[in-house]
Coordinates of C-alpha atoms and ligand atoms in Angstrom, one line a residue:
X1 CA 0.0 0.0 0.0
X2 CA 1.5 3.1 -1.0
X3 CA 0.5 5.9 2.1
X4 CA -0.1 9.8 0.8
X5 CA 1.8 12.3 2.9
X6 CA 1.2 16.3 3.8
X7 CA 3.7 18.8 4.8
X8 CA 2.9 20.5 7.8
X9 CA 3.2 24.3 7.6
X10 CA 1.7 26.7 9.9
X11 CA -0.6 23.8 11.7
X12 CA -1.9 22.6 8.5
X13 CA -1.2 19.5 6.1
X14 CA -0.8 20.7 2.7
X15 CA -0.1 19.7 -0.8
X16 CA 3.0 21.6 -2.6
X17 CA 2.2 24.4 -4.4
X18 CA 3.3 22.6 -7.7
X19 CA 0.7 19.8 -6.5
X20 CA 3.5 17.9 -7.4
X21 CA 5.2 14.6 -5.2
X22 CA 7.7 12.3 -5.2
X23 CA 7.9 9.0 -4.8
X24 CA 9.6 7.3 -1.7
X25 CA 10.7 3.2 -1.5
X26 CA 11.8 0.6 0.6
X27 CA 14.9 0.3 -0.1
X28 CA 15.2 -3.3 1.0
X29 CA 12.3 -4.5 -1.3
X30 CA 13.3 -1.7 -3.9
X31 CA 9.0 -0.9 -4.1
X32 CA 7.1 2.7 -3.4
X33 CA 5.7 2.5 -0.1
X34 CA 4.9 6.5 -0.1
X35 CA 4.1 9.4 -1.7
X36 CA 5.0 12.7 -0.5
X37 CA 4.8 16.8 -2.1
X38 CA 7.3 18.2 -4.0
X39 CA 7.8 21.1 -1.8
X40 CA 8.5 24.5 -3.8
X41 CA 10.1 27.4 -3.3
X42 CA 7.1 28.8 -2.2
X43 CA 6.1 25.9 0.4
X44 CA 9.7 26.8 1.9
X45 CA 9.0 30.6 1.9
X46 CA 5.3 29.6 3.3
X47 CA 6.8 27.7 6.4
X48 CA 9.3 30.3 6.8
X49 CA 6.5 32.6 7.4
X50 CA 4.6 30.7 9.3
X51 CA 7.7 30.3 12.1
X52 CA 8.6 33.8 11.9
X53 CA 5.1 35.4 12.5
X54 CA 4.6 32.8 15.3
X55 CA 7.7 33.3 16.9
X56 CA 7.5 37.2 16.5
X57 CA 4.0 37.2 18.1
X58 CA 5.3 35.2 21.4
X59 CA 3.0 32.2 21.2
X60 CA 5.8 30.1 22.0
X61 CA 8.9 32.2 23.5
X62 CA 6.6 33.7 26.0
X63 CA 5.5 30.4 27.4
X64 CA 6.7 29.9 30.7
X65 CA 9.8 27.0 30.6
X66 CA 7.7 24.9 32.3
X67 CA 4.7 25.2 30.0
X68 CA 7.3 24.3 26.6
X69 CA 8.3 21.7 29.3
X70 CA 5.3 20.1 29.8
X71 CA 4.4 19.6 25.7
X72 CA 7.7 18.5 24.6
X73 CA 7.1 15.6 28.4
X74 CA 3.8 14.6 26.2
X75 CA 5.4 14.9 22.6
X76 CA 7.9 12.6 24.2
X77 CA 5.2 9.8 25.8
X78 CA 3.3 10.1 22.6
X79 CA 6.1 9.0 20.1
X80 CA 7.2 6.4 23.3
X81 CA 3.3 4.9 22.6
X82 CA 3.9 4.8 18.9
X83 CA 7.5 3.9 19.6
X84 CA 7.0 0.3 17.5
X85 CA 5.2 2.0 14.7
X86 CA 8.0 4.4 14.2
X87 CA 10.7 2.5 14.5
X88 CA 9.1 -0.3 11.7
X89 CA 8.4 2.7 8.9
X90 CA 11.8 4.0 9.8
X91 CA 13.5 0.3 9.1
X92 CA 11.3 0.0 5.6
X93 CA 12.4 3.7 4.8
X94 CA 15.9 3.6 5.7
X95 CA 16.6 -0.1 5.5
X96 CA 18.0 -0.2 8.9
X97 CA 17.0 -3.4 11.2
X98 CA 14.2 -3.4 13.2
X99 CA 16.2 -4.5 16.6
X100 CA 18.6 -1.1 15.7
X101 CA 15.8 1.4 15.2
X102 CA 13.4 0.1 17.8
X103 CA 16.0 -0.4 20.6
X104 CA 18.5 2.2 19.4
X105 CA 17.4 4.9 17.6
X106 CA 13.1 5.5 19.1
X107 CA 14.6 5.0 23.1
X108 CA 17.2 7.9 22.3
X109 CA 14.7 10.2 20.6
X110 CA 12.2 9.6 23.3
X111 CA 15.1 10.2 26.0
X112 CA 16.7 13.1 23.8
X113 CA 13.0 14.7 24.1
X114 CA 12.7 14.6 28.0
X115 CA 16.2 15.4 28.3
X116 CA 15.5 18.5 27.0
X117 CA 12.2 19.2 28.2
X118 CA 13.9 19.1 31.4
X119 CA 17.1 21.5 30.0
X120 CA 14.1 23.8 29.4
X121 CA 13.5 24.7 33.1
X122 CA 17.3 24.7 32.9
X123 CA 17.9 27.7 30.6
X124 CA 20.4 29.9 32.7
X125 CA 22.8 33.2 32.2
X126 CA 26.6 32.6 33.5
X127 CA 26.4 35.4 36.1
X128 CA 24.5 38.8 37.7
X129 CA 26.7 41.0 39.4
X130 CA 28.1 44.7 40.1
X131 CA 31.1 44.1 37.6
X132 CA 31.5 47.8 36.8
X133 CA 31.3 48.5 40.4
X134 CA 28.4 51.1 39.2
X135 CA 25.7 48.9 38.5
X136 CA 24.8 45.0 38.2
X137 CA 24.4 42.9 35.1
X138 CA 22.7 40.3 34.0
X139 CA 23.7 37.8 31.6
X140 CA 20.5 35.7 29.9
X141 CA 20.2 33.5 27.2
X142 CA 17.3 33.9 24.6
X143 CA 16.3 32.1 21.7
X144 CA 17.6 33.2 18.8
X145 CA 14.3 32.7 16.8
X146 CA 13.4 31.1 13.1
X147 CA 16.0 28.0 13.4
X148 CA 16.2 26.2 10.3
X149 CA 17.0 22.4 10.5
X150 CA 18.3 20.0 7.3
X151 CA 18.6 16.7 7.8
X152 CA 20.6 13.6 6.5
X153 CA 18.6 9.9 5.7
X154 CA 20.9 8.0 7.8
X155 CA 19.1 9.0 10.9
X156 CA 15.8 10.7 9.9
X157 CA 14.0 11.3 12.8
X158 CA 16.9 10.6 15.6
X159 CA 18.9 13.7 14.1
X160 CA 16.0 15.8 13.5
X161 CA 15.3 15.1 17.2
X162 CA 18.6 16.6 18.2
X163 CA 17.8 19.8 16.4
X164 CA 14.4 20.0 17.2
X165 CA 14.4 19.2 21.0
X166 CA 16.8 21.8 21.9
X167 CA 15.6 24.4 19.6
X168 CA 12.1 24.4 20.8
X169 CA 12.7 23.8 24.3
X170 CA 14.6 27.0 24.0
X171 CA 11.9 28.9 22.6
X172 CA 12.5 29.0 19.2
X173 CA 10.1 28.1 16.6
X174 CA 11.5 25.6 13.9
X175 CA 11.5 24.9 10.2
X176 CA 12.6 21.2 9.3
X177 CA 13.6 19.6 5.9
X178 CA 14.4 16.1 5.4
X179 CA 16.1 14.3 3.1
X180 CA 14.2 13.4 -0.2
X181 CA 15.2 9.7 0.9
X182 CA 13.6 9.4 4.2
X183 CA 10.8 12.1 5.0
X184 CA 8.3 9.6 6.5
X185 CA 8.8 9.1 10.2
X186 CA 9.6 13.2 10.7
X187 CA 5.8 13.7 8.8
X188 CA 4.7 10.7 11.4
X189 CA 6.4 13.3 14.6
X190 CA 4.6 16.1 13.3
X191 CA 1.1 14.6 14.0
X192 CA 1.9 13.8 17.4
X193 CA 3.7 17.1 18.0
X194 CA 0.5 18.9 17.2
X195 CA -1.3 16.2 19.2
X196 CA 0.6 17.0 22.2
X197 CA 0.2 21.0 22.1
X198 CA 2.9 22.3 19.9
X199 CA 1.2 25.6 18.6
X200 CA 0.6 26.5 14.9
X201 CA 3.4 27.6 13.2
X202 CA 5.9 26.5 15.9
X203 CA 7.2 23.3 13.9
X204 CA 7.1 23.3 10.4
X205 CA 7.8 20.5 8.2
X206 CA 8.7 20.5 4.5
X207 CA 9.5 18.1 1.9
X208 CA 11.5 18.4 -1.0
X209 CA 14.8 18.5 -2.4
X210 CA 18.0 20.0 -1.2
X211 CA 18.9 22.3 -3.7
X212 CA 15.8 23.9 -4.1
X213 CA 13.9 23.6 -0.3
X214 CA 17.3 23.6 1.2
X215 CA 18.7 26.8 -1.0
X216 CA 15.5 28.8 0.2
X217 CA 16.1 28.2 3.6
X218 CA 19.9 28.5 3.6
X219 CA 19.3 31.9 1.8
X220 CA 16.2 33.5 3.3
X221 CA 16.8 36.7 5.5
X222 CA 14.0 35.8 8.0
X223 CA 15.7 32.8 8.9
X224 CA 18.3 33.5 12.0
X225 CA 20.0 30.2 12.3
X226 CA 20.2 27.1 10.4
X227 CA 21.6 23.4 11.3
X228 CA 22.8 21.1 8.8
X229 CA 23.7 17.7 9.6
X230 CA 25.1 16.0 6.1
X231 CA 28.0 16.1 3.8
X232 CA 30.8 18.3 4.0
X233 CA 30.8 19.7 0.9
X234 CA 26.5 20.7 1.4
X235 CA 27.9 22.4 4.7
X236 CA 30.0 24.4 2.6
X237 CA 27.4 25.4 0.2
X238 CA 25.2 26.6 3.1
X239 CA 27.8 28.6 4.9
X240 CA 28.0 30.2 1.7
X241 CA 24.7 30.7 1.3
X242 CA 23.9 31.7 5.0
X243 CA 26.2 34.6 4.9
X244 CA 23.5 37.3 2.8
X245 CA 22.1 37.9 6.4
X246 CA 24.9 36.3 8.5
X247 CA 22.5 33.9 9.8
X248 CA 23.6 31.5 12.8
X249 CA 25.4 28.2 11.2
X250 CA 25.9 25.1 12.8
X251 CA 27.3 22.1 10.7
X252 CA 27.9 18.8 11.7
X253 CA 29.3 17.2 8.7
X254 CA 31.1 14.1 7.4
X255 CA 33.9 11.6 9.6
X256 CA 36.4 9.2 9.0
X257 CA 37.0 7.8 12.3
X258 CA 39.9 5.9 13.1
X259 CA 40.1 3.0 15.2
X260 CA 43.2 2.8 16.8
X261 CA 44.3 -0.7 18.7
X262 CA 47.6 -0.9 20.3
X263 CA 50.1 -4.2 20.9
X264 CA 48.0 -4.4 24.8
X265 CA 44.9 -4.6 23.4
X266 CA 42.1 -7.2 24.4
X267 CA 42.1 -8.5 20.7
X268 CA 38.5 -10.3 21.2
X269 CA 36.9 -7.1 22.5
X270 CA 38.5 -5.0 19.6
X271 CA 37.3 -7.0 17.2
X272 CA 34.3 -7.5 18.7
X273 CA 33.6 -3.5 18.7
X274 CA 35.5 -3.0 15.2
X275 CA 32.7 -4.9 13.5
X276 CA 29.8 -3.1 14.8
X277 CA 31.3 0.0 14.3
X278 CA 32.0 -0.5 11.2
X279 CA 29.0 -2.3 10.2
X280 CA 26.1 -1.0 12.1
X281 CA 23.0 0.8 9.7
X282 CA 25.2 -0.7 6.9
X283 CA 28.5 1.8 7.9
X284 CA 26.0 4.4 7.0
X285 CA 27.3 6.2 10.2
X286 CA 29.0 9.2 10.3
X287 CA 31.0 8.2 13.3
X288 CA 31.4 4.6 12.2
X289 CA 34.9 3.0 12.6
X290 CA 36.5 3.2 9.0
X291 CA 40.3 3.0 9.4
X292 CA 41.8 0.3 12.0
X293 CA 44.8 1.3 12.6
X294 CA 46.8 -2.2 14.8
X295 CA 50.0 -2.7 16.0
X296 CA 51.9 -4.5 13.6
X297 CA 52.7 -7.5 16.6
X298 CA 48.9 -8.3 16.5
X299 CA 48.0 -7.4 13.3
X300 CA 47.4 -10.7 11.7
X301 CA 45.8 -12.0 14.6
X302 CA 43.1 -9.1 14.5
X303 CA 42.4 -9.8 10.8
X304 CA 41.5 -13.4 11.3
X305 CA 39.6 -12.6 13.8
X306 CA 38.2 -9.4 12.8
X307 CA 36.6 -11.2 9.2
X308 CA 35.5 -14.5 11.2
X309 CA 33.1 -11.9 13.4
X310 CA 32.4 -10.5 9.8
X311 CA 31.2 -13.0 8.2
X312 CA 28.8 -14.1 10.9
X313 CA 26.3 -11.0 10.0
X314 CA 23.6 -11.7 8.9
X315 CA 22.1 -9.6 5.5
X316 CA 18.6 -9.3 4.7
X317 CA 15.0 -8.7 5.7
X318 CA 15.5 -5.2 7.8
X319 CA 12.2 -6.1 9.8
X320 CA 13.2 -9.8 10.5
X321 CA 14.6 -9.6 13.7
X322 CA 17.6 -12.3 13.5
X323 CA 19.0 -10.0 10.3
X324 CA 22.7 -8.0 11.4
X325 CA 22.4 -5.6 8.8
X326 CA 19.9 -3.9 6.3
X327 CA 20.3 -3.0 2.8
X328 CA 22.3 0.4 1.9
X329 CA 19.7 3.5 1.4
X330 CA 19.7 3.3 -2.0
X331 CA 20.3 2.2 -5.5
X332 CA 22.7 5.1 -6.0
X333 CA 24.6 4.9 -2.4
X334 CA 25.3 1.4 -3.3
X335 CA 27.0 2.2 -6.8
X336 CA 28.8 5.0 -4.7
X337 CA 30.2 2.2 -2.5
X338 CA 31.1 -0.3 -5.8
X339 CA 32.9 3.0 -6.9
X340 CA 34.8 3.0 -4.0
X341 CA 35.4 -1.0 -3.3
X342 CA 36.3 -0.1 -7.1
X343 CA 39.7 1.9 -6.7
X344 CA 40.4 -0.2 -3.5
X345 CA 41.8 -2.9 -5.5
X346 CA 42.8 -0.7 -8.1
X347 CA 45.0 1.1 -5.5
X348 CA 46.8 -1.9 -4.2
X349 CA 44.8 -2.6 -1.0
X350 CA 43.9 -6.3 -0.2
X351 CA 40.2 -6.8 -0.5
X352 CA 39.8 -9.9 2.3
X353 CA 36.3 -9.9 3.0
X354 CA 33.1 -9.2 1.0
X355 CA 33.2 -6.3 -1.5
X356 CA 30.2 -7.4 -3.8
X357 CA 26.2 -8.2 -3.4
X358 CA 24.8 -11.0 -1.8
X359 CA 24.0 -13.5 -4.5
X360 CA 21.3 -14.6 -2.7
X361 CA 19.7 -11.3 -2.8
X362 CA 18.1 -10.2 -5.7
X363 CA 16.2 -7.4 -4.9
X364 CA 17.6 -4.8 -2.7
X365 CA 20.4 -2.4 -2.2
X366 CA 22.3 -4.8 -0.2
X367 CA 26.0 -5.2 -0.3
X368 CA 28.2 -7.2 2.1
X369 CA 29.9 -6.0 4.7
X370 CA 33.9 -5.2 3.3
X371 CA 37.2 -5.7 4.4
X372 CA 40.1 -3.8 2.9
X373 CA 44.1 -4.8 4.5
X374 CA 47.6 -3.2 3.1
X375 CA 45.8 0.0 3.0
X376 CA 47.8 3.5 2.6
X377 CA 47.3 6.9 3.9
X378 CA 47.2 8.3 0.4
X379 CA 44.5 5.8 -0.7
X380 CA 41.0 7.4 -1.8
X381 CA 39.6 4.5 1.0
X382 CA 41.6 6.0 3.2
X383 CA 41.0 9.6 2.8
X384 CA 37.5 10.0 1.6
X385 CA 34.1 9.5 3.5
X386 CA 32.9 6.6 1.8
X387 CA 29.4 6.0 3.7
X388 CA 29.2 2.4 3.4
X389 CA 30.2 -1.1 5.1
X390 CA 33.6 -0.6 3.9
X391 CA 36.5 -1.1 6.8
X392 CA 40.3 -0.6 5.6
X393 CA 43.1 -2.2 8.1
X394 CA 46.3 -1.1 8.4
X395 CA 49.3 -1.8 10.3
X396 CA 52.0 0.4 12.8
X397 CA 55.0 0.1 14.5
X398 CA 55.1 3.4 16.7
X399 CA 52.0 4.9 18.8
X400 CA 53.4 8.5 17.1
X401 CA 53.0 6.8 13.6
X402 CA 49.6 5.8 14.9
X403 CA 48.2 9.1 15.5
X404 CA 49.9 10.7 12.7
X405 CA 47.6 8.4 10.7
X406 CA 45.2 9.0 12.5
X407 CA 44.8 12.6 11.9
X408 CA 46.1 12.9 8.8
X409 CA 42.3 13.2 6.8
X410 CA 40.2 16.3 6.7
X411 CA 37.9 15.2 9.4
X412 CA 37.5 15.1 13.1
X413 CA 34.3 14.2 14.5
X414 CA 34.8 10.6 16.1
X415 CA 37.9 8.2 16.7
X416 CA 38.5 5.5 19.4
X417 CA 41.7 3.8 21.1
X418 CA 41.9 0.6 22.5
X419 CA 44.7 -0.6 24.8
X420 CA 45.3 -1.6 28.5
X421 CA 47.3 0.9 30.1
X422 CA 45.1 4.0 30.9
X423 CA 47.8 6.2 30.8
X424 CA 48.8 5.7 27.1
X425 CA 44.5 5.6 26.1
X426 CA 44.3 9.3 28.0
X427 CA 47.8 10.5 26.5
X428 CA 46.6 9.1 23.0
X429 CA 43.3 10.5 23.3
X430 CA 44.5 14.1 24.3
X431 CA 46.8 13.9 20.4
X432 CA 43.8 12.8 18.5
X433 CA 42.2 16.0 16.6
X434 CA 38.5 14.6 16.9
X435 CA 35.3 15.7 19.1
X436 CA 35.3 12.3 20.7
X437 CA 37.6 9.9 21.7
X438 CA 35.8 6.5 22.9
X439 CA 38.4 4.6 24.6
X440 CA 38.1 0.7 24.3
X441 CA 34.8 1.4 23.1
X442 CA 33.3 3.1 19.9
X443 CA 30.0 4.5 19.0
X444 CA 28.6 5.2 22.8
X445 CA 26.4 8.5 22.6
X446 CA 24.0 9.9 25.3
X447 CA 21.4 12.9 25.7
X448 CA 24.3 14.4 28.5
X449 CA 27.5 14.2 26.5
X450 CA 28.6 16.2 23.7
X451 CA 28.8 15.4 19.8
X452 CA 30.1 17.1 17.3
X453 CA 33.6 17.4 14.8
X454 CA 36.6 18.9 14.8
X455 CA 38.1 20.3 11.8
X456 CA 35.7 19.9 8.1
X457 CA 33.4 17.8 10.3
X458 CA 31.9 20.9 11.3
X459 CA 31.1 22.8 14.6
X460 CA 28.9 23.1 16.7
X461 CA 27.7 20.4 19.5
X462 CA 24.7 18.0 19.2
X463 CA 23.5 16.7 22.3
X464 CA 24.1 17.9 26.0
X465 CA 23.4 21.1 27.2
X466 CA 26.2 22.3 25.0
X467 CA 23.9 21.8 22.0
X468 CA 21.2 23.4 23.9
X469 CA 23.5 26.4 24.2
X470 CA 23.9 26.7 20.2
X471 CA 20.1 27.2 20.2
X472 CA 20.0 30.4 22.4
X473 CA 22.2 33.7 22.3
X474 CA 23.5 35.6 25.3
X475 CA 22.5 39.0 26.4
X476 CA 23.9 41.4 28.6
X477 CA 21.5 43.4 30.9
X478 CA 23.0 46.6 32.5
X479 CA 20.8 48.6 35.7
X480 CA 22.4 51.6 36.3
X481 CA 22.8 51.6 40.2
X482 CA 24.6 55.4 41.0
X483 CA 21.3 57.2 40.1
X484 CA 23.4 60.2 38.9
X485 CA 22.8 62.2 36.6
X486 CA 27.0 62.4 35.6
X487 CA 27.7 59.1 36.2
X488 CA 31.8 59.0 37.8
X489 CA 33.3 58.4 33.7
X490 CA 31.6 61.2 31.9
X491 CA 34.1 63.3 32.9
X492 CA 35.9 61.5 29.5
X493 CA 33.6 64.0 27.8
X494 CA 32.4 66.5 30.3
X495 CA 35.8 68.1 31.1
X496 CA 38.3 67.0 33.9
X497 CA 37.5 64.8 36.5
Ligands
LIG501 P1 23.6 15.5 2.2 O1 24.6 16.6 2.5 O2 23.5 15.1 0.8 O3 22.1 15.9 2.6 C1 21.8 16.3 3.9 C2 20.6 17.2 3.9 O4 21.0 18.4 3.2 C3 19.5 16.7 3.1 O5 18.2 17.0 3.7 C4 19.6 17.3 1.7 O6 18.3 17.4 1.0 C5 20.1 18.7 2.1 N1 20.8 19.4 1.0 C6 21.5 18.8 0.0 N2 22.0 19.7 -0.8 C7 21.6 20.9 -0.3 C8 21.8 22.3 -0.7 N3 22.6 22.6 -1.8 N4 21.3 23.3 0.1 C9 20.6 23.0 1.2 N5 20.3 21.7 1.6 C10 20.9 20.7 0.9 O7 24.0 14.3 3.1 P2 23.3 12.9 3.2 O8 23.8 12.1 2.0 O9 21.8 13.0 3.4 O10 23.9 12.3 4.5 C11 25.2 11.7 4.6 C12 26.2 12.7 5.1 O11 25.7 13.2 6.4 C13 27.5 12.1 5.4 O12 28.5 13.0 5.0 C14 27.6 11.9 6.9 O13 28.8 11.9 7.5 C15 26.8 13.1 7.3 N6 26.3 12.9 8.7 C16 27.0 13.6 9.7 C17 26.5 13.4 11.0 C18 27.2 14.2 12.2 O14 26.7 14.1 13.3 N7 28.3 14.9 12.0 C19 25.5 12.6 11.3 C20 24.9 11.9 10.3 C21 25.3 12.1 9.0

């Protein structure tokens, strides 16, 4: 059955100007399973509107914190009720497996939610004090107002959740675009956000593509801030196009991680965590583990092991529950990946596991789960983002040479190190030029703690009360508290003192 979809602008479901849609599949079974507008230029300007009057008239700044509180507490128990719902339209939109999305990504959103419809109460300036000796300060945080937020497929509604949670708890009112790919579950949020309270013209939802949604909103002076989470080179295009009205930009953009495993390492556990970081929602993950970098004295060792724990996933059905791993997001991603497995072996590097479709897999963007040893720094595997279950292995002989390697790519969102001696992990970690550093562990996020790159990953945090932070602005108050009329410095002006 193939399920007609609205956008939501301004509290209403409409149809795109053009009356046009689009057609969205399963990428697993390769058939349409919905149907959804082809926003315009004028649905984007329309939404725009609609979160700029409504967030210039109050109807959603002005509530108390613990009113926005209290409807982000019921958005979150409403999605928790339609948690299994969610979580099976995201697996048949993005392909990921049902035991992923429904015990991974829906428990984080709902958390994420109530996370910050508690930060809301939380919402503080640094300091008030008499700091010019002459009269007291205050320091507050507002919000900053029309916050624009672009979305990747990989995570449809979990990152749309990290940009929309903080925003509105803040105060702001919110324009969201998804990718073309995955728009369903975000138009599924949107009926329960208005079911739990969210006022007209608060959060806005439009569908489309990038270049022409995403241009308007990049580009629009009534927009004051707008958050990209995609590829690096889209984040350069929208800090670009952000600058006519030097809107707010936050960009959290494409990784490379490395995986780092010294001679002490438990080789089981680093394994163990190498393949699902490298393999979990297809290595369509932009903190997945893409570059092992193991001391040479184990290195062979952590191969075998490393493809034996491979070749034990499971491809197939995203909704059967005993499947390891989905089918990529689409027909294209998976020629993107070929292209890359591609110059792999053209390059030298030893393809040992995988590297093609699963025969037994006809329909479906599947491809299996790839091994790459021998690889070099200079290699495009290496060096590039390649969005895929593609894992390169490479060996070294000093823990300098290590980190070297390690940084030596454009990116620095997420890398790991994994050793026994605590001492060498924290020094390690300290040299590594990433936003996170998991330490004999990789992939670990939370509602409290920080994400977000380093370097052409971006800036900017997701998550935490830092990310809360990026959807405010600070603003100094000043109470004049001498009551004169020639306050003591005038004389600067007014003759001597
Ligand atoms: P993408 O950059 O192609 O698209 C992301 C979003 O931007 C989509 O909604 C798209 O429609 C929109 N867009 C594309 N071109 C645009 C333009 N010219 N103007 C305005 N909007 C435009 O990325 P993708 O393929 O959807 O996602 C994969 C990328 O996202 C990878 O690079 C991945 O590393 C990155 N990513 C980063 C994080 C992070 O937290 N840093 C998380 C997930 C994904």
């Amino acid at each position: 059955m193939v399920e007609k979809y609205r956008m939501f602008i301004g509290g209403r479901w409409v149809e795109s100007s053009s009356r046009e849609t689009f057609d969205v599949r399963n990428p697993a079974t390769e058939e349409v399973i919905a149907n959804v507008p082809l926003g315009t230029k004028e649905d984007a300007k329309s939404a725009i509107d609609a979160a700029r009057e409504t967030f210039d008239s109050g109807a959603w700044s002005n509530k108390t914190p613990a009113e926005r509180s209290l409807i982000l507490w019921k958005l979150a128990a409403l999605v928790e009720a339609n948690a299994r719902k969610i979580a099976t339209l995201e697996s048949m939109n993005v392909g990921k497996t049902i035991k992923y999305s429904r015990d991974s990504d829906l428990p984080f959103i709902i958390d994420n939610l109530r996370f910050f419809a508690g930060a809301a109460r939380l919402l503080e300036g640094k300091s008030a004090s008499e700091y010019s000796g002459l009269g007291t300060s205050i320091i507050r945080r507002e919000p900053i107002g029309v916050v624009v937020g672009v979305v990747p497929w990989n995570y449809p509604l979990y990152i749309a959740v990290w940009k929309m949670a903080p925003a509105l708890a803040a105060g702001n009112t919110v324009v969201i675009k998804p990718a073309s790919l995955t728009p369903l579950t975000l138009l599924e949020f949107a009926k329960l956000a208005q079911i739990a309270g969210v006022p007209d013209g608060v959060l806005n939802v439009v569908t489309g593509p990038g270049e022409v949604i995403g241009e308007e909103l990049a580009t629009s002076p009534n927009v004051d801030m707008i958050s990209l989470t995609g590829d690096t080179s889209t984040g350069k295009k929208i800090m670009q196009m952000a600058s006519g009205n030097l809107k707010k930009v936050h960009l959290e953009l494409g990784g490379k991680a490395p995986f780092i495993v010294l001679d002490d390492a438990n080789i089981d556990a680093a394994t163990e965590g190498a393949v699902v970081a490298a393999f979990w929602n297809s290595g369509q993950d932009c903190t997945a583990a893409t570059r092992v970098y193991v001391h040479e004295s184990i290195h062979d060792e952590f191969v075998k092991l490393l493809v034996e724990k491979a070749q034990n996933i499971r491809i197939g059905d995203p909704l059967d529950e005993r499947t390891d791993m989905g089918p990529l997001v689409s027909g294209k991603q998976r020629e993107r990946i070929e292209v890359y497995v591609r110059s792999g072996i053209e390059e030298g590097a030893n393809l040992v596991h995988g590297g093609k479709r699963p025969e037994n897999l006809k329909k479906g963007y599947f491809f299996e789960p790839t091994i790459f040893t021998g690889v070099e720094q200079k290699m495009r595997i290496c060096q590039e983002e390649i969005f895929g279950p593609v894992l390169s292995v490479s060996g070294f002989s000093t823990v300098d040479e290590a980190v070297e390697k390690a940084n030596d790519v454009i990116y620095g969102l997420a890398s790991s190190v994994w050793g026994k001696d605590i001492t060498d992990l924290v020094r390690i970690a300290n040299r590594l030029k990433y936003g996170t550093v998991w330490i004999n562990e990789h992939g670990v996020l939370t509602s409290e703690t920080p994400h977000g790159g380093f370097k052409q990953s971006g800036f900017g945090k997701d998550l935490s009360l830092y990310s809360f932070e990026e959807y405010t602005q600070v603003k100094h108050i000043y109470i004049d508290q001498t009551g004169s009329v020639r306050k003591p410095w005038y004389y600067t002006v007014y003759g001597e003192k």
